[in-house]
Amino acid sequence: MAKAKRDSGARRKKVTRTVADGIAHVHASFNNTIITITDPNGEALCWDSAGTVGFKGARKATPFAASRAVEKCVAKARRMGMREIEVHVRGAGAGRESSITAFEANGLSVIAIEDHTP
């Protein structure tokens, strides 16, 4: 039995997707705010949270932390060519309204806002 030889020099080319419009899922809990941007099919393109931006403890639950997380996530989405976004908000945290206004402030036009709070 012969082993299949692996070519360590071969690398896959990184594919950059271009998506013009997408959906932003904002999960605003009492402890953190998580932003996930997906394409219209629901495949995640990028995400950030107040914790990954650098906030710790009670400061993660502030509206300012949510807007900073949106700012970082929008920068990733703009590199993929995104211009319009639909916002789905879930939860009752402090970052609900500030995250929606942060999408507009960072260059993405918000075409719809939906509340998916259970």
Short mmCIF file of C-alpha atoms in Angstrom, two decimals, residues 20-111:
data_model
loop_
_atom_site.label_atom_id
_atom_site.label_comp_id
_atom_site.label_asym_id
_atom_site.label_seq_id
_atom_site.Cartn_x
_atom_site.Cartn_y
_atom_site.Cartn_z
CA ALA A 20 -23.92 43.93 -1.97
CA ASP A 21 -26.59 43.49 0.69
CA GLY A 22 -26.90 41.42 3.85
CA ILE A 23 -28.59 40.86 7.17
CA ALA A 24 -27.20 42.04 10.51
CA HIS A 25 -28.24 39.96 13.50
CA VAL A 26 -27.90 41.94 16.74
CA HIS A 27 -28.12 39.88 19.93
CA ALA A 28 -28.36 42.40 22.77
CA SER A 29 -28.28 40.65 26.12
CA PHE A 30 -27.86 42.24 29.53
CA ASN A 31 -24.20 41.17 29.61
CA ASN A 32 -22.94 41.58 26.03
CA THR A 33 -23.92 42.60 22.49
CA ILE A 34 -23.07 40.26 19.61
CA ILE A 35 -23.22 41.45 15.98
CA THR A 36 -23.29 38.89 13.15
CA ILE A 37 -23.51 39.94 9.50
CA THR A 38 -24.77 37.31 7.06
CA ASP A 39 -25.56 37.19 3.38
CA PRO A 40 -29.25 36.91 2.32
CA ASN A 41 -28.98 33.09 2.49
CA GLY A 42 -27.93 33.23 6.14
CA GLU A 43 -24.26 32.29 5.74
CA ALA A 44 -22.16 34.22 8.25
CA LEU A 45 -19.68 36.66 6.73
CA CYS A 46 -18.30 38.35 9.84
CA TRP A 47 -19.08 38.86 13.49
CA ASP A 48 -17.92 40.84 16.51
CA SER A 49 -19.03 41.42 20.05
CA ALA A 50 -18.38 43.99 22.73
CA GLY A 51 -16.07 41.46 24.38
CA THR A 52 -13.89 40.88 21.31
CA VAL A 53 -13.51 44.63 20.80
CA GLY A 54 -11.84 44.86 24.22
CA PHE A 55 -14.52 45.66 26.78
CA LYS A 56 -14.64 43.60 29.96
CA GLY A 57 -17.16 43.10 32.73
CA ALA A 58 -20.05 45.52 33.09
CA ARG A 59 -18.71 47.79 30.33
CA LYS A 60 -19.63 45.16 27.71
CA ALA A 61 -23.32 45.86 28.35
CA THR A 62 -23.12 49.57 27.45
CA PRO A 63 -24.46 51.24 24.30
CA PHE A 64 -20.97 52.58 23.53
CA ALA A 65 -19.50 49.07 23.52
CA ALA A 66 -22.25 47.93 21.14
CA SER A 67 -21.54 50.77 18.73
CA ARG A 68 -17.81 49.97 18.76
CA ALA A 69 -18.58 46.32 17.96
CA VAL A 70 -20.77 47.44 15.05
CA GLU A 71 -18.03 49.76 13.83
CA LYS A 72 -15.49 46.92 13.68
CA CYS A 73 -17.94 44.50 12.07
CA VAL A 74 -19.03 47.03 9.42
CA ALA A 75 -15.39 47.57 8.47
CA LYS A 76 -15.10 43.86 7.71
CA ALA A 77 -18.36 43.84 5.76
CA ARG A 78 -17.42 46.91 3.69
CA ARG A 79 -14.29 45.09 2.50
CA MET A 80 -16.65 42.51 0.99
CA GLY A 81 -18.54 45.20 -0.92
CA MET A 82 -21.59 45.49 1.33
CA ARG A 83 -23.69 48.65 0.98
CA GLU A 84 -27.19 47.84 2.27
CA ILE A 85 -28.20 45.94 5.36
CA GLU A 86 -31.34 44.64 7.02
CA VAL A 87 -31.17 44.59 10.83
CA HIS A 88 -32.71 41.84 12.96
CA VAL A 89 -32.60 42.73 16.67
CA ARG A 90 -33.00 40.18 19.42
CA GLY A 91 -32.90 40.76 23.15
CA ALA A 92 -33.54 43.53 25.63
CA GLY A 93 -30.02 44.79 26.29
CA ALA A 94 -28.72 48.33 26.25
CA GLY A 95 -27.09 47.99 22.82
CA ARG A 96 -30.29 47.72 20.79
CA GLU A 97 -30.82 51.28 19.58
CA SER A 98 -27.19 52.33 19.55
CA SER A 99 -26.24 49.44 17.27
CA ILE A 100 -28.89 50.39 14.71
CA THR A 101 -27.71 54.00 14.59
CA ALA A 102 -24.09 52.81 14.39
CA PHE A 103 -24.83 50.92 11.15
CA GLU A 104 -26.00 54.17 9.54
CA ALA A 105 -23.11 56.17 11.00
CA ASN A 106 -20.51 53.77 9.59
CA GLY A 107 -21.69 53.90 5.99
CA LEU A 108 -24.23 51.10 5.56
CA SER A 109 -27.77 52.06 4.61
CA VAL A 110 -30.37 50.31 6.77
CA ILE A 111 -33.28 49.16 4.59
#
